[in-house]
Amino acid sequence: MSLTIQDIVHIFETKGHAQYDGEPVTQLQHALQSAHLAELQGADSALITAALLHDLGHLLHDRPGSPTTQGVDDLHQYLCIPFLRPLFGDATLEPIRMHVDAKRYLCLHEAGYLEALSADSARSLQLQGGVFTPEQATEFANRPHALNAVELRRWDDLAKDADMRTPDLAHFTRHMEHASNTHRSRLTTAAAEKTHKAA
């Protein structure tokens, strides 16, 4: 099953009011704040969309509250990918998929990062495999889109501010539409070039 952009908006509108457990924001506020911080940093629509949707997986299952409090890793970074793949390219999907690993990477490489994690992020870290080993960190850093995943992680960490003002969901829906249209245009161009070469 795949989602449309209208489906995503509906999910945020109907489930986004849920509290981000352990944090002073809702799931929708967290998503909007992450996307807002990305936009303020000059990110393109593909990465802004990744920031908006990085925790969408939390809203695609029926577990109440935060699964980490039950000792469960809901694998949210992977759960949403099949639903989003028809809409977006790797510039959006890979930072989403890698944002948990980016936390594990930063815990190893940035002094004070581990100690500054929120309670829920620290709890989930243990369920997600803990701090990277040096070998794991090197492998992560060599992956395409790793830098963007780290940037997304930083916005994720900051997007838990009860007083932050952001544009509304409709504003970021336009970024989703632009990212999706750009991805589909590239697919069409690539298919046409392949057909031309085969002719």
C-alpha positions as CSV (number, residue, x, y, z in Angstrom):
1,M,0.0,0.0,0.0
2,S,1.2,3.5,-0.8
3,L,0.1,6.8,0.6
4,T,-0.9,9.9,-1.3
5,I,0.0,13.4,-0.1
6,Q,-3.7,13.8,0.9
7,D,-3.4,10.6,2.9
8,I,-0.4,12.0,4.8
9,V,-2.2,15.2,5.5
10,H,-5.2,13.2,6.8
11,I,-2.9,11.2,9.1
12,F,-1.4,14.3,10.6
13,E,-4.9,15.9,11.0
14,T,-6.4,12.9,12.7
15,K,-3.5,11.4,14.6
16,G,-1.0,14.3,14.9
17,H,-2.7,15.6,18.1
18,A,-1.2,12.7,20.0
19,Q,1.4,13.7,22.6
20,Y,5.0,13.0,21.7
21,D,5.5,11.0,24.9
22,G,8.1,12.5,27.3
23,E,8.2,15.8,25.3
24,P,6.2,19.0,25.6
25,V,4.9,18.8,22.0
26,T,2.4,16.7,19.9
27,Q,3.5,14.6,17.0
28,L,2.3,17.2,14.6
29,Q,4.1,20.0,16.4
30,H,7.3,18.0,16.3
31,A,6.9,17.3,12.6
32,L,6.2,21.0,11.8
33,Q,9.1,22.2,14.0
34,S,11.5,19.8,12.3
35,A,10.4,21.0,8.9
36,H,10.6,24.6,9.9
37,L,14.1,24.3,11.2
38,A,15.1,22.6,8.0
39,E,13.6,25.4,6.0
40,L,15.3,28.0,8.1
41,Q,18.6,26.3,7.3
42,G,18.0,26.6,3.6
43,A,17.2,22.9,2.9
44,D,15.5,22.0,-0.3
45,S,12.0,20.6,-0.5
46,A,13.2,17.0,-0.5
47,L,15.0,17.4,2.8
48,I,12.3,19.6,4.3
49,T,9.8,16.8,3.5
50,A,12.1,14.3,5.1
51,A,12.2,16.5,8.2
52,L,8.4,16.7,8.2
53,L,7.9,13.0,7.8
54,H,10.8,11.4,9.7
55,D,8.5,10.2,12.5
56,L,5.5,9.4,10.4
57,G,6.1,5.7,11.2
58,H,5.0,6.4,14.8
59,L,1.5,7.3,13.4
60,L,1.2,4.2,11.2
61,H,0.9,1.7,14.0
62,D,-1.7,1.3,16.7
63,R,0.5,1.1,19.8
64,P,-0.7,3.6,22.4
65,G,1.8,6.1,23.8
66,S,5.5,5.7,23.3
67,P,6.5,2.1,22.5
68,T,9.9,2.7,24.2
69,T,8.2,2.8,27.6
70,Q,7.1,-0.7,26.9
71,G,10.6,-1.8,25.9
72,V,9.6,-1.9,22.2
73,D,11.5,-0.4,19.3
74,D,8.7,0.3,16.7
75,L,11.3,0.6,13.9
76,H,9.4,3.8,12.8
77,Q,12.3,4.9,10.6
78,Y,11.7,1.8,8.3
79,L,8.0,1.4,8.8
80,C,7.0,4.4,6.7
81,I,9.4,3.9,3.8
82,P,7.3,1.4,1.7
83,F,4.3,3.8,2.0
84,L,6.3,6.8,0.8
85,R,8.5,5.2,-1.9
86,P,6.0,5.8,-4.7
87,L,5.9,9.5,-3.9
88,F,9.5,10.5,-3.1
89,G,13.1,9.8,-4.0
90,D,16.1,8.8,-2.0
91,A,16.9,12.5,-1.1
92,T,13.8,12.3,1.1
93,L,13.6,8.6,2.0
94,E,17.2,8.0,3.0
95,P,17.5,10.7,5.6
96,I,14.3,9.4,7.1
97,R,15.6,5.8,7.1
98,M,18.9,6.9,8.5
99,H,17.9,9.4,11.2
100,V,18.0,6.9,14.0
101,D,21.5,5.7,12.9
102,A,22.5,9.4,12.8
103,K,21.7,9.6,16.5
104,R,23.9,6.6,17.2
105,Y,26.6,8.2,15.1
106,L,26.5,11.5,16.9
107,C,26.6,9.8,20.3
108,L,30.0,8.5,19.4
109,H,31.4,11.5,17.5
110,E,30.1,14.6,19.3
111,A,31.1,15.3,22.9
112,G,28.1,15.9,25.1
113,Y,25.5,14.7,22.6
114,L,24.7,11.5,24.4
115,E,24.3,13.3,27.7
116,A,22.0,16.0,26.1
117,L,19.5,13.5,24.7
118,S,15.9,13.7,26.0
119,A,14.7,10.9,28.3
120,D,12.7,9.3,25.5
121,S,15.6,9.5,23.0
122,A,18.0,8.1,25.5
123,R,15.6,5.2,26.3
124,S,15.0,4.5,22.6
125,L,18.8,4.6,21.9
126,Q,19.3,1.4,23.9
127,L,16.5,-0.4,22.0
128,Q,17.9,0.8,18.7
129,G,21.3,-0.8,19.3
130,G,23.1,1.8,21.4
131,V,26.1,4.0,20.5
132,F,27.8,3.1,17.3
133,T,31.2,1.4,17.4
134,P,33.9,3.2,15.4
135,E,33.5,0.7,12.6
136,Q,29.8,1.2,12.5
137,A,30.2,5.0,12.5
138,T,32.7,4.8,9.6
139,E,30.3,2.6,7.6
140,F,27.4,5.1,8.3
141,A,29.5,8.1,7.3
142,N,30.3,6.6,4.0
143,R,26.7,6.0,3.0
144,P,25.0,8.4,0.5
145,H,22.8,11.0,2.3
146,A,24.6,10.5,5.6
147,L,25.3,14.2,6.0
148,N,21.6,15.1,5.4
149,A,20.6,12.4,7.9
150,V,22.8,14.0,10.5
151,E,21.3,17.4,9.8
152,L,17.8,15.9,10.1
153,R,18.8,14.4,13.4
154,R,19.9,17.8,14.7
155,W,16.5,19.4,13.7
156,D,14.7,16.4,15.3
157,D,16.5,17.0,18.6
158,L,15.6,20.7,18.6
159,A,12.0,20.2,17.5
160,K,10.6,19.7,21.0
161,D,9.9,23.3,22.0
162,A,6.4,24.0,23.3
163,D,6.8,27.7,22.5
164,M,8.1,27.5,18.9
165,R,6.0,29.1,16.2
166,T,5.9,27.4,12.8
167,P,4.1,27.7,9.5
168,D,1.0,25.5,9.3
169,L,0.8,22.0,7.7
170,A,-0.5,23.5,4.4
171,H,2.8,25.4,4.0
172,F,4.8,22.2,4.2
173,T,2.3,20.3,2.1
174,R,3.5,22.5,-0.8
175,H,7.1,21.3,-0.1
176,M,5.8,17.7,-0.2
177,E,4.1,18.4,-3.5
178,H,7.3,20.0,-4.9
179,A,9.5,17.2,-3.8
180,S,7.2,14.6,-5.2
181,N,6.8,16.4,-8.5
182,T,10.5,16.8,-8.8
183,H,11.1,13.1,-8.1
184,R,8.5,12.0,-10.7
185,S,9.9,14.4,-13.3
186,R,13.3,12.9,-12.8
187,L,11.9,9.4,-13.2
188,T,10.1,10.4,-16.4
189,T,13.3,12.0,-17.8
190,A,15.4,8.9,-16.9
191,A,12.9,6.6,-18.5
192,A,12.8,8.7,-21.7
193,E,16.6,8.7,-21.9
194,K,16.7,4.9,-21.4
195,T,14.1,4.5,-24.2
196,H,16.1,6.8,-26.5
197,K,19.3,4.9,-25.9
198,A,17.6,1.6,-26.6
199,A,16.1,2.9,-29.9
